[in-house]
mmCIF file with all atom_site columns, C-alpha atoms in Angstrom:
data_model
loop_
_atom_site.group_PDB
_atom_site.id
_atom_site.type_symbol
_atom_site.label_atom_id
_atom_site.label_alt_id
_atom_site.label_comp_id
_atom_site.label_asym_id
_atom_site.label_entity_id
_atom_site.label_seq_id
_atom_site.pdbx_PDB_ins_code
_atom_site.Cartn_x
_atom_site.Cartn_y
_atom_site.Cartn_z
_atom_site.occupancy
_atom_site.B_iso_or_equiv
_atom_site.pdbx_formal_charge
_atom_site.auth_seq_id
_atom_site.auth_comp_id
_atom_site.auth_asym_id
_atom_site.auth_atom_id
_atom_site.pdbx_PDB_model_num
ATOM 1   C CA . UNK A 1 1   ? 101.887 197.864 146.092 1.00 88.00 ? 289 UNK A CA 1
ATOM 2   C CA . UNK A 1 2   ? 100.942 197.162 142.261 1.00 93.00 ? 290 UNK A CA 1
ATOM 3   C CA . UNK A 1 3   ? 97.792  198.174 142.925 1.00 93.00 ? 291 UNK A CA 1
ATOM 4   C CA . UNK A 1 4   ? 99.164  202.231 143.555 1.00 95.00 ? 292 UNK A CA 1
ATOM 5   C CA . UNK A 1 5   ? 101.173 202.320 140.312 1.00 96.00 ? 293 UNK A CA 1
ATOM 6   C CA . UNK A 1 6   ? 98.942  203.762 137.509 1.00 97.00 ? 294 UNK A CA 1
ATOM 7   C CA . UNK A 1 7   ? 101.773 203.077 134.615 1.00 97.00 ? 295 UNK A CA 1
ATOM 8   C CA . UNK A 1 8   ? 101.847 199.350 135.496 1.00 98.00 ? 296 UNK A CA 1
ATOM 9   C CA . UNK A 1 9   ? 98.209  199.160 135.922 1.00 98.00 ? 297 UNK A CA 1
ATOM 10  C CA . UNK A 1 10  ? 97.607  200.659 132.543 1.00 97.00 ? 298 UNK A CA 1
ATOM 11  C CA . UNK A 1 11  ? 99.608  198.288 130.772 1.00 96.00 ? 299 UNK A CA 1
ATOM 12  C CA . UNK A 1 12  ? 98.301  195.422 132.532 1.00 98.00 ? 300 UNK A CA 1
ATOM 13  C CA . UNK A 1 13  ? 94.274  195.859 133.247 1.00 97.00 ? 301 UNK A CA 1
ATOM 14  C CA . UNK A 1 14  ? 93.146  193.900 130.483 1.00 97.00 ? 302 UNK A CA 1
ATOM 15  C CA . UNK A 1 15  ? 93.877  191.252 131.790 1.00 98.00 ? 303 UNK A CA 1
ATOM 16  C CA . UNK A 1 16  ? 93.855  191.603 135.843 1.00 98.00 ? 304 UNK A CA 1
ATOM 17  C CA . UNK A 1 17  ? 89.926  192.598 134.959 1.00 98.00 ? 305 UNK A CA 1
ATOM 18  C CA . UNK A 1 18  ? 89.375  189.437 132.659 1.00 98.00 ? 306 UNK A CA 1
ATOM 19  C CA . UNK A 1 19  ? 87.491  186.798 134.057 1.00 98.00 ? 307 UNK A CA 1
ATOM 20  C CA . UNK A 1 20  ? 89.747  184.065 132.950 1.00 98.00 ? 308 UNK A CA 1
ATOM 21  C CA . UNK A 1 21  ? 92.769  185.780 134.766 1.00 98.00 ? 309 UNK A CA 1
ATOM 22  C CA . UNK A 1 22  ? 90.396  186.120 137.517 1.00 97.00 ? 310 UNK A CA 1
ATOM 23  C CA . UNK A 1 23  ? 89.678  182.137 137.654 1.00 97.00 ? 311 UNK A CA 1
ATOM 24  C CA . UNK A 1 24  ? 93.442  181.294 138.568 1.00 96.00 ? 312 UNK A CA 1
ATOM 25  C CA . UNK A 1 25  ? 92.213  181.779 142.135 1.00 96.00 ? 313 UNK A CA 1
ATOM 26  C CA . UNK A 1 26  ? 90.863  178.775 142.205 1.00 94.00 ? 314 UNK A CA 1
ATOM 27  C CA . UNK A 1 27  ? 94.229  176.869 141.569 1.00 93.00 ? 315 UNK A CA 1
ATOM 28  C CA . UNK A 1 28  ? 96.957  176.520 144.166 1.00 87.00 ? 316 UNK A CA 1
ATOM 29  C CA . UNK A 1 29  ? 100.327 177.217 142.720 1.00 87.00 ? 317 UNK A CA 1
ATOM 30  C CA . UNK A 1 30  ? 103.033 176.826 145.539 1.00 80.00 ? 318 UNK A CA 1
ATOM 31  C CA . UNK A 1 31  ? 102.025 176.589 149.279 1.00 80.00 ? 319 UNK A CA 1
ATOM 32  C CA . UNK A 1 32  ? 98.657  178.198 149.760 1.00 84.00 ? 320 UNK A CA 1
ATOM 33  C CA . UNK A 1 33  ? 99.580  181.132 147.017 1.00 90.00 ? 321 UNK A CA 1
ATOM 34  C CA . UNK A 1 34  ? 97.094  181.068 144.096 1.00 95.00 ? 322 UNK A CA 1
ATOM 35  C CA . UNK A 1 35  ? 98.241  180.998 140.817 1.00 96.00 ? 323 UNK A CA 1
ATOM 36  C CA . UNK A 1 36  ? 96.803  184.163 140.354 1.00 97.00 ? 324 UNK A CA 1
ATOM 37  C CA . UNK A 1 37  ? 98.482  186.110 143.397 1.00 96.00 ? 325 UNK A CA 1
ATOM 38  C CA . UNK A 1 38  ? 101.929 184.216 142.056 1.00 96.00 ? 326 UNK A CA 1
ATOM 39  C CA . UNK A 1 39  ? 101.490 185.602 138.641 1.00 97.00 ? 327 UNK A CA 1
ATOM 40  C CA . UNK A 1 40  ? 100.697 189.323 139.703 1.00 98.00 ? 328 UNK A CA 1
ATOM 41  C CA . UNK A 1 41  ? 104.056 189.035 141.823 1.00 97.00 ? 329 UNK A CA 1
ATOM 42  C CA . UNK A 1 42  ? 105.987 187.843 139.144 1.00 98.00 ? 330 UNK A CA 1
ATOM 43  C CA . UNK A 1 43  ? 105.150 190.412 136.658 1.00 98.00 ? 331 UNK A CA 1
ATOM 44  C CA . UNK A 1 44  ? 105.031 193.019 139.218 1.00 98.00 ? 332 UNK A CA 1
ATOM 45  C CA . UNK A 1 45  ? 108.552 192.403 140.127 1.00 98.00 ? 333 UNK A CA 1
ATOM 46  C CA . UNK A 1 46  ? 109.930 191.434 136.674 1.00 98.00 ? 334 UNK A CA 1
ATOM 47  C CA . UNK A 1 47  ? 108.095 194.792 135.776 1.00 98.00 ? 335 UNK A CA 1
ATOM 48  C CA . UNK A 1 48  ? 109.915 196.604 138.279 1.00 98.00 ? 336 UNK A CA 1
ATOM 49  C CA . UNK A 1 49  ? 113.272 195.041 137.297 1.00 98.00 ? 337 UNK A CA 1
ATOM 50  C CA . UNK A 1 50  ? 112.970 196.154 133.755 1.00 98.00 ? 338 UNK A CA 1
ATOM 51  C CA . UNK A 1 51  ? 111.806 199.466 134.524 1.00 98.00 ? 339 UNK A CA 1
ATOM 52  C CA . UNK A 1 52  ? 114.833 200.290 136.500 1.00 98.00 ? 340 UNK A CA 1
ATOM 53  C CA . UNK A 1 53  ? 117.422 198.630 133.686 1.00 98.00 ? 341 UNK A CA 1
ATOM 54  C CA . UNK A 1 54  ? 115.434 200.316 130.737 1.00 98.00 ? 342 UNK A CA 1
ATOM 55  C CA . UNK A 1 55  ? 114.324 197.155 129.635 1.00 98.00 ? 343 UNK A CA 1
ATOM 56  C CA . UNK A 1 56  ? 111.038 196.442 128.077 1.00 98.00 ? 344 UNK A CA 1
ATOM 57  C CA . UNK A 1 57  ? 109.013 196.512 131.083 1.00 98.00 ? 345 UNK A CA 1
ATOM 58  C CA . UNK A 1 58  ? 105.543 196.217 129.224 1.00 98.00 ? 346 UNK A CA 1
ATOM 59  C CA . UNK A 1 59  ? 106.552 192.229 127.781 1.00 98.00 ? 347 UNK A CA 1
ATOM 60  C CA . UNK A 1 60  ? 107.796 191.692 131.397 1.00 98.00 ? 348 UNK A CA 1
ATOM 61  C CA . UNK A 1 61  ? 104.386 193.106 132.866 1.00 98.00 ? 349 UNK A CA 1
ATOM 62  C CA . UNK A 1 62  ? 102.114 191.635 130.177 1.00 98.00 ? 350 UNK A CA 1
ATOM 63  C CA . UNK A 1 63  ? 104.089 188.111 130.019 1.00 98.00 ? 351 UNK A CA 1
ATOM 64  C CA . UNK A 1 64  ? 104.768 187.566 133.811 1.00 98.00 ? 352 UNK A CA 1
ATOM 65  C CA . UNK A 1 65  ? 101.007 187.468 134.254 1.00 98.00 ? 353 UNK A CA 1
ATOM 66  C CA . UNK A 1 66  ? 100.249 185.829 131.651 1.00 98.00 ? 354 UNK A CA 1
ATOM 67  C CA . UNK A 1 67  ? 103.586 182.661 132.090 1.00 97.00 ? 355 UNK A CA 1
ATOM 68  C CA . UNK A 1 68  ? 101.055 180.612 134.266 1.00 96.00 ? 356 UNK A CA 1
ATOM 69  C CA . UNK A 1 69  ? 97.527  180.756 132.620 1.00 96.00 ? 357 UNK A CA 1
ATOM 70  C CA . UNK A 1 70  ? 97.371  176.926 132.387 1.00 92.00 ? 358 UNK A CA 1
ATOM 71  C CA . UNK A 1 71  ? 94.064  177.000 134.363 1.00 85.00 ? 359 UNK A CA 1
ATOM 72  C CA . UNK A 1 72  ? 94.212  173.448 135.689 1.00 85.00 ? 360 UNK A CA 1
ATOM 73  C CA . UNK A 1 73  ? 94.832  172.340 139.007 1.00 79.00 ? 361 UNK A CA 1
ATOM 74  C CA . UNK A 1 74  ? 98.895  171.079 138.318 1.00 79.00 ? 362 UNK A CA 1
ATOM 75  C CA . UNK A 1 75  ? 98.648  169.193 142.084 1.00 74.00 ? 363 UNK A CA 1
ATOM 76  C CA . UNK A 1 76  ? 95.841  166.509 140.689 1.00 73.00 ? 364 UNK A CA 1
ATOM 77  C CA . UNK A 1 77  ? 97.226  163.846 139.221 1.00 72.00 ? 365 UNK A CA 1
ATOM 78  C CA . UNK A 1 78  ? 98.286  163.392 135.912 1.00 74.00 ? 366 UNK A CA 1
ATOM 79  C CA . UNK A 1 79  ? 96.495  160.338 135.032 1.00 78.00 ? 367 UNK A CA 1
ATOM 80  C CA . UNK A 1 80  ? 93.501  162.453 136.102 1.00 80.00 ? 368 UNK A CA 1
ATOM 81  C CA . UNK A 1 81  ? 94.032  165.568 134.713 1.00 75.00 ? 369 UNK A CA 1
ATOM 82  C CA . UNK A 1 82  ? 95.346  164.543 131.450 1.00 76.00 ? 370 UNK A CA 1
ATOM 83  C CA . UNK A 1 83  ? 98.460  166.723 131.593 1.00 73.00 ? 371 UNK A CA 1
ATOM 84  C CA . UNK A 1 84  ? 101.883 164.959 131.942 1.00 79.00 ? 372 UNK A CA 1
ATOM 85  C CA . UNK A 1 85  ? 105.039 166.486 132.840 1.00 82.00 ? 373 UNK A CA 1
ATOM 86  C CA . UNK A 1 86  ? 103.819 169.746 133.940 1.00 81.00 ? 374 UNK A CA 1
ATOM 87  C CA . UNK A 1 87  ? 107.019 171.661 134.713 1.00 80.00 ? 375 UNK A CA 1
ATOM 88  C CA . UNK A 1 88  ? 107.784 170.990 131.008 1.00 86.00 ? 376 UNK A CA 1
ATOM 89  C CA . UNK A 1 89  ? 104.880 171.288 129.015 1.00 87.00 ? 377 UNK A CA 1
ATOM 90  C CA . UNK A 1 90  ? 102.172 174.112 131.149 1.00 93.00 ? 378 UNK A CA 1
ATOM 91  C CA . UNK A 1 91  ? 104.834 177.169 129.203 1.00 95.00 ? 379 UNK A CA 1
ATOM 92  C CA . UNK A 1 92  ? 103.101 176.076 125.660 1.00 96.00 ? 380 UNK A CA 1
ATOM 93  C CA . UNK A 1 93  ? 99.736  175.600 127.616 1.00 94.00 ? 381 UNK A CA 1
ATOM 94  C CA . UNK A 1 94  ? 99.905  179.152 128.737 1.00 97.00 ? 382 UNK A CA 1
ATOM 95  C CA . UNK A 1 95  ? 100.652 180.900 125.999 1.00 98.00 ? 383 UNK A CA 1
ATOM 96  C CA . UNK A 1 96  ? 97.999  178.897 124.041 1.00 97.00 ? 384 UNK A CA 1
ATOM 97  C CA . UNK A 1 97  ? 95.550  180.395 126.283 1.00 97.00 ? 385 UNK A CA 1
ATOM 98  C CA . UNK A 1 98  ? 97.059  183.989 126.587 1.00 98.00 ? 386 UNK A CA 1
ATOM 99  C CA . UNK A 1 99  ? 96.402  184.090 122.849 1.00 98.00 ? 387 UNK A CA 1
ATOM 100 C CA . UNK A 1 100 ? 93.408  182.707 123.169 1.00 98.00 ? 388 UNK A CA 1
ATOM 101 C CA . UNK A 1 101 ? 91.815  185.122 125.660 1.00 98.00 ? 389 UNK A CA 1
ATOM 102 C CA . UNK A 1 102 ? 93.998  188.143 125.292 1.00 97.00 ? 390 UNK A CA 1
ATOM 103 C CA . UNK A 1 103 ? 96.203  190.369 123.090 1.00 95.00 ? 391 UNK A CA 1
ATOM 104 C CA . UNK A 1 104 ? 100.090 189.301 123.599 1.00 97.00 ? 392 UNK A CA 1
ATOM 105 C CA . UNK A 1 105 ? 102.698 190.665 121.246 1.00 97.00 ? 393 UNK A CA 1
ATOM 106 C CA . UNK A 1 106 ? 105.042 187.853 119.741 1.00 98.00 ? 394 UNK A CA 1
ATOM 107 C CA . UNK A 1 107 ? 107.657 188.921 122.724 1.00 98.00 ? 395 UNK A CA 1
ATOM 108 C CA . UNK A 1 108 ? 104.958 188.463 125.271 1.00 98.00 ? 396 UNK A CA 1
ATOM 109 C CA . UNK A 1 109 ? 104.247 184.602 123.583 1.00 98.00 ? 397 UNK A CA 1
ATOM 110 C CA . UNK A 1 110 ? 108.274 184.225 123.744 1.00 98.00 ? 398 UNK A CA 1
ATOM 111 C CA . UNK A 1 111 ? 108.254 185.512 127.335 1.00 98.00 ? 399 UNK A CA 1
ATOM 112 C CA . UNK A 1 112 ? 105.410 183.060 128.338 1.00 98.00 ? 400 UNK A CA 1
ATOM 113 C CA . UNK A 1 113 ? 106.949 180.610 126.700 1.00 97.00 ? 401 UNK A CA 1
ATOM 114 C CA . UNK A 1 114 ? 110.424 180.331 127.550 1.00 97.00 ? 402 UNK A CA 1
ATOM 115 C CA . UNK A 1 115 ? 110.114 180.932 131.575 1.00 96.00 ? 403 UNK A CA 1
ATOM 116 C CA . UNK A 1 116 ? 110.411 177.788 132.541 1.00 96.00 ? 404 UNK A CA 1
ATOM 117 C CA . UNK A 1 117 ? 114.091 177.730 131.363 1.00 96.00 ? 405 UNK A CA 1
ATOM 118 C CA . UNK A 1 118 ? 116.304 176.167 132.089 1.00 93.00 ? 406 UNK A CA 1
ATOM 119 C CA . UNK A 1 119 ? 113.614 172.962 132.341 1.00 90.00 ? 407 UNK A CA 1
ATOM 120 C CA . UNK A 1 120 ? 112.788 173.594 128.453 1.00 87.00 ? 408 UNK A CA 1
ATOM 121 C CA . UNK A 1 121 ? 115.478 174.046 126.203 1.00 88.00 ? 409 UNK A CA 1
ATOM 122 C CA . UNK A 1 122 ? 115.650 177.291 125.076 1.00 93.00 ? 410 UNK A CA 1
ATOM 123 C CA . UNK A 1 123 ? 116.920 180.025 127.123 1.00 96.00 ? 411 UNK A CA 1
ATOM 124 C CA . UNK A 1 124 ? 114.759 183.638 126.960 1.00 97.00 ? 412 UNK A CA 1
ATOM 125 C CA . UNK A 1 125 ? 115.841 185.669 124.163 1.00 96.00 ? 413 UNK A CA 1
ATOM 126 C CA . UNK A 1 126 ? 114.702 189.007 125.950 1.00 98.00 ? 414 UNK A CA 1
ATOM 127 C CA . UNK A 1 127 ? 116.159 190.769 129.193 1.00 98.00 ? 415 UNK A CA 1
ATOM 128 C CA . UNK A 1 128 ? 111.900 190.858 130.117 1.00 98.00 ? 416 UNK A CA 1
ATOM 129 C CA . UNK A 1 129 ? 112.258 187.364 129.398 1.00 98.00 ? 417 UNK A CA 1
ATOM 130 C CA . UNK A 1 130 ? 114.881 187.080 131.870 1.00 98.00 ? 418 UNK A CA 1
ATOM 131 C CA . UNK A 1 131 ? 113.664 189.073 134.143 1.00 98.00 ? 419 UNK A CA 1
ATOM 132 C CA . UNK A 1 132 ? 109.929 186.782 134.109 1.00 98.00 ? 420 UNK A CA 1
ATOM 133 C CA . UNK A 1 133 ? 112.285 183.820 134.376 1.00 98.00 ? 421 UNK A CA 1
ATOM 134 C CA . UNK A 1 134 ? 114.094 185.170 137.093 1.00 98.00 ? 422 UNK A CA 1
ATOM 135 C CA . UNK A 1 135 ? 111.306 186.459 139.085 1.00 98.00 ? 423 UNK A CA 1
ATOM 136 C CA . UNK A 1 136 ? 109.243 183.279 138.643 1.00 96.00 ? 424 UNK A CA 1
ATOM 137 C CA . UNK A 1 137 ? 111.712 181.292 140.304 1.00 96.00 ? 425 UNK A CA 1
ATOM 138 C CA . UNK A 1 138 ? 112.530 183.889 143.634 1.00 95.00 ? 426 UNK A CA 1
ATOM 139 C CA . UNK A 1 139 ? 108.588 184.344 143.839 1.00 94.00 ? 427 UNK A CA 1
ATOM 140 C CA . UNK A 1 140 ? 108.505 180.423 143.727 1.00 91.00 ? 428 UNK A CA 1
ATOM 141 C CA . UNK A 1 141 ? 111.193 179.612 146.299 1.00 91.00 ? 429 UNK A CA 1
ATOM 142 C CA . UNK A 1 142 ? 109.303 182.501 148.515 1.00 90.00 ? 430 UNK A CA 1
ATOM 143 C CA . UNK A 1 143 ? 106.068 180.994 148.301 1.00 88.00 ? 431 UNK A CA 1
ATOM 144 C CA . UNK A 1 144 ? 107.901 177.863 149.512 1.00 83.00 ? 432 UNK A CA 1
ATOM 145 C CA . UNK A 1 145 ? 109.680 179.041 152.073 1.00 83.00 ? 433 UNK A CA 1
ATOM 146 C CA . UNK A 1 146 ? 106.327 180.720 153.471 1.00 74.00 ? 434 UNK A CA 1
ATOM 147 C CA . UNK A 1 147 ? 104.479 178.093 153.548 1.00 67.00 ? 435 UNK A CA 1
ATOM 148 C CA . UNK A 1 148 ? 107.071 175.669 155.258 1.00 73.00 ? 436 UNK A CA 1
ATOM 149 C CA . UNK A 1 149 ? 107.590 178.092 157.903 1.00 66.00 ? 437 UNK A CA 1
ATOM 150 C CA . UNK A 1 150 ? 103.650 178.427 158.311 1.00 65.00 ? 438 UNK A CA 1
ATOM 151 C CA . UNK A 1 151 ? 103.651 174.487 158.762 1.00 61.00 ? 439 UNK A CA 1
ATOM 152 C CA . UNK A 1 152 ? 106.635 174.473 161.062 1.00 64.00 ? 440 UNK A CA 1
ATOM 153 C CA . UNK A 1 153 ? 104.861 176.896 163.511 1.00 62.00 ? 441 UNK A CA 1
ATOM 154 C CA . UNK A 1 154 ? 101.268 175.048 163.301 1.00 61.00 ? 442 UNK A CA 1
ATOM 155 C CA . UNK A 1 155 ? 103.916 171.991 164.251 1.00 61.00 ? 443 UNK A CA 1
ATOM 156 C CA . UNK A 1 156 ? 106.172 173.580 166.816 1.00 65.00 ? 444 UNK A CA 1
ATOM 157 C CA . UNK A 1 157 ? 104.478 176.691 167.945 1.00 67.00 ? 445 UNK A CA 1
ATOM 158 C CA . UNK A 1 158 ? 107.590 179.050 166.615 1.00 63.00 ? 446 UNK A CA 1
ATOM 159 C CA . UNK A 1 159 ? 109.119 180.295 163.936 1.00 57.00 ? 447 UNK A CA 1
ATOM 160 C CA . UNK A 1 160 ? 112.415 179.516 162.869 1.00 56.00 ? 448 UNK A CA 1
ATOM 161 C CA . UNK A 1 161 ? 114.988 180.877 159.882 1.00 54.00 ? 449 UNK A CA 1
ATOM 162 C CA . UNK A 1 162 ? 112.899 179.486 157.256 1.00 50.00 ? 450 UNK A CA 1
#
């Protein structure tokens, strides 16, 4: 559906066009969702959210698909991969990057930054914030629940509540 809505697509086609953005394909983030699909749902929905409550729907558009450009695969180990404690330290990785490859406002860093809450300390200071936050964790448990359900069919042939 993001795909129809011009306003979101103007803020935002920077970076869906970017070939960095482009490479989170490659990296599974929860079930068999990319982290590249994940990240256009959260900031499509966080967008969404804070165009309806007047928020500042541009940081939520811009920073939800930008809160998971860590570009490494998180499911390798971390002996292998170098990165420890992922859940706690890929916010700072992210927004590293987004600077690196893109544009992002100071709210956009803080958005990136602080979605991981309440796993880092500091809460979002920003309703887009928030709303990133939010929206990272129902896409999350989603992506979850999709993918057990997909394994519980391939296991007993039907679907269930999940």
């Amino acid at each position: 559906m993001y795909e129809e809505d011009r306003e979101y697509l103007d803020c935002v086609e920077d970076i869906l066009e970017h070939p960095v953005f482009r490479s989170m394909d490659q990296y599974i983030q929860h079930g068999e969702t990319t982290c590249k699909d994940h990240c256009i749902q959260v900031s499509y929905r966080a967008y969404q959210t804070c165009r309806k409550h007047g928020w500042d729907w541009r940081a939520a558009a811009r920073g939800g698909l930008l809160h998971d450009l860590f570009l490494y695969d998180w499911h390798v180990p971390a002996k292998v991969r170098g990165h420890y404690l992922h859940g706690f330290t890929h916010p700072r990785t992210a927004a590293e990057n987004a600077e690196k490859y893109f544009s992002v406002s100071e709210k956009e860093k803080q958005v990136i930054l602080r979605h991981m809450w309440p796993l880092t300390l500091v809460p979002p200071a920003t309703m887009a914030g928030m709303a990133v936050m939010w929206e990272d964790k129902v896409c999350g448990l989603l992506e979850v629940r999709a993918h057990i359900g997909r394994k519980w069919t391939d296991l007993f042939g039907r679907r269930t509540v999940f």
